[in-house]
C-alpha positions as a printed NumPy array, in Angstrom:
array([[  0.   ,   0.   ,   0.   ],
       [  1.557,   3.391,  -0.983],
       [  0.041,   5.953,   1.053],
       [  0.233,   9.877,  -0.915],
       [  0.079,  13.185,   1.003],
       [ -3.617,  13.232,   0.997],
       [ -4.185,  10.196,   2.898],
       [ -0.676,  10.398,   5.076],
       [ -2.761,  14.409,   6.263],
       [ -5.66 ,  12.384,   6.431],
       [ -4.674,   9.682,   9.133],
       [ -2.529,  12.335,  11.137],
       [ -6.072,  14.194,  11.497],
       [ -7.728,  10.899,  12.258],
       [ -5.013,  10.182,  14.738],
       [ -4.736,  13.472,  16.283],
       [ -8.686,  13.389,  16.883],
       [ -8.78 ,  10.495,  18.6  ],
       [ -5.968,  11.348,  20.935],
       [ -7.611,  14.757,  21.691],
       [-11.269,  13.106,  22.124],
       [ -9.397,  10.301,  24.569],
       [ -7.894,  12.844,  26.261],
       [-10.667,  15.411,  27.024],
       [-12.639,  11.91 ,  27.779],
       [ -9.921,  10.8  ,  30.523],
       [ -9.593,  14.076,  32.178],
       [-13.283,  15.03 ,  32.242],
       [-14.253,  11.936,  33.826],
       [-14.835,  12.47 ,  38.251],
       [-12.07 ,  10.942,  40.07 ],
       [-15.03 ,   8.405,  41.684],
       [-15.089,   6.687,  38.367],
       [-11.793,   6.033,  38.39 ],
       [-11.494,   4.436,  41.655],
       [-14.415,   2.01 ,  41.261],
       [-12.686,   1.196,  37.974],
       [ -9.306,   0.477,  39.957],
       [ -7.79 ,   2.518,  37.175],
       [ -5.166,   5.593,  37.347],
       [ -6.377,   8.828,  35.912],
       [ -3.388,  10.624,  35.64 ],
       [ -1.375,   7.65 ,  34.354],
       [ -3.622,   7.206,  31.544],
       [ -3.752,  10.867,  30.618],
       [ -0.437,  10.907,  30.148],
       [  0.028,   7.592,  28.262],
       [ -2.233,   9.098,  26.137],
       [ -0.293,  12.792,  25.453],
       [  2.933,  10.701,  25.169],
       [  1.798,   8.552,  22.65 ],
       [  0.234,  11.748,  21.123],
       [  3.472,  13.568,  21.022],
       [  5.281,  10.218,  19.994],
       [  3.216,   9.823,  16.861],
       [  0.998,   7.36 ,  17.663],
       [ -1.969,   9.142,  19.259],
       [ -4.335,   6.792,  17.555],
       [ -2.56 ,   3.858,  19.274],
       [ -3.194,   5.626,  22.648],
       [ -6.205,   6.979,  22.295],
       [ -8.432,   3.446,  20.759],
       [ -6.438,   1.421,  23.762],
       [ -8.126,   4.017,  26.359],
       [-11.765,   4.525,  24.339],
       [-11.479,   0.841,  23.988],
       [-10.381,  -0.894,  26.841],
       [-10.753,   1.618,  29.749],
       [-13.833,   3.885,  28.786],
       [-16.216,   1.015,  29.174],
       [-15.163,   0.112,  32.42 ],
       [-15.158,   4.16 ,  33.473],
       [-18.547,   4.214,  32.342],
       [-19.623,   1.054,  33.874],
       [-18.246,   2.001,  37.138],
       [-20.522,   5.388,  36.534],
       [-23.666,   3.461,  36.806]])
C-alpha cells in the first residue's frame, strides 16, 4: 500500500482526533469513576499525550476509548 500526502494528512487528522477526544474523555471523567474502575487517571492521561506527542496518538487513544472507557462508564452506573 503506498500511502500519498492526501491520505498520510488524512490519518494524522484521524489520529490526532482520537488522541484529543481520549484525552478530554480521561480528564473530564470524576475521580469516583476512576477508583471504582481500579484505574489511574493521571497515568492514563499521560500515556495518552505521550503517545500523542510520539506519533501514535491513535494507538493511545483506541487502547483508552477501547479498553478503559467502558469500564469508566460502567463504574458510573
Amino acid at each position: 500500500m503506498n500511502l500519498g500526502g492526501p491520505e498520510v494528512i488524512i490519518l494524522l487528522f484521524v489520529a490526532g482526533v482520537v488522541a484529543v477526544w481520549a484525552f478530554f474523555d480521561a480528564a473530564l471523567r470524576p475521580g469516583h469513576q476512576w477508583r471504582a474502575a481500579d484505574q489511574s487517571k493521571g497515568l492514563w492521561l499521560i500515556i495518552i499525550a505521550a503517545t500523542w506527542f510520539c506519533g501514535l496518538g491513535l494507538v493511545g487513544g483506541l487502547v483508552y476509548l477501547f479498553a478503559v472507557r467502558p469500564k469508566l462508564k460502567a463504574a458510573a452506573g
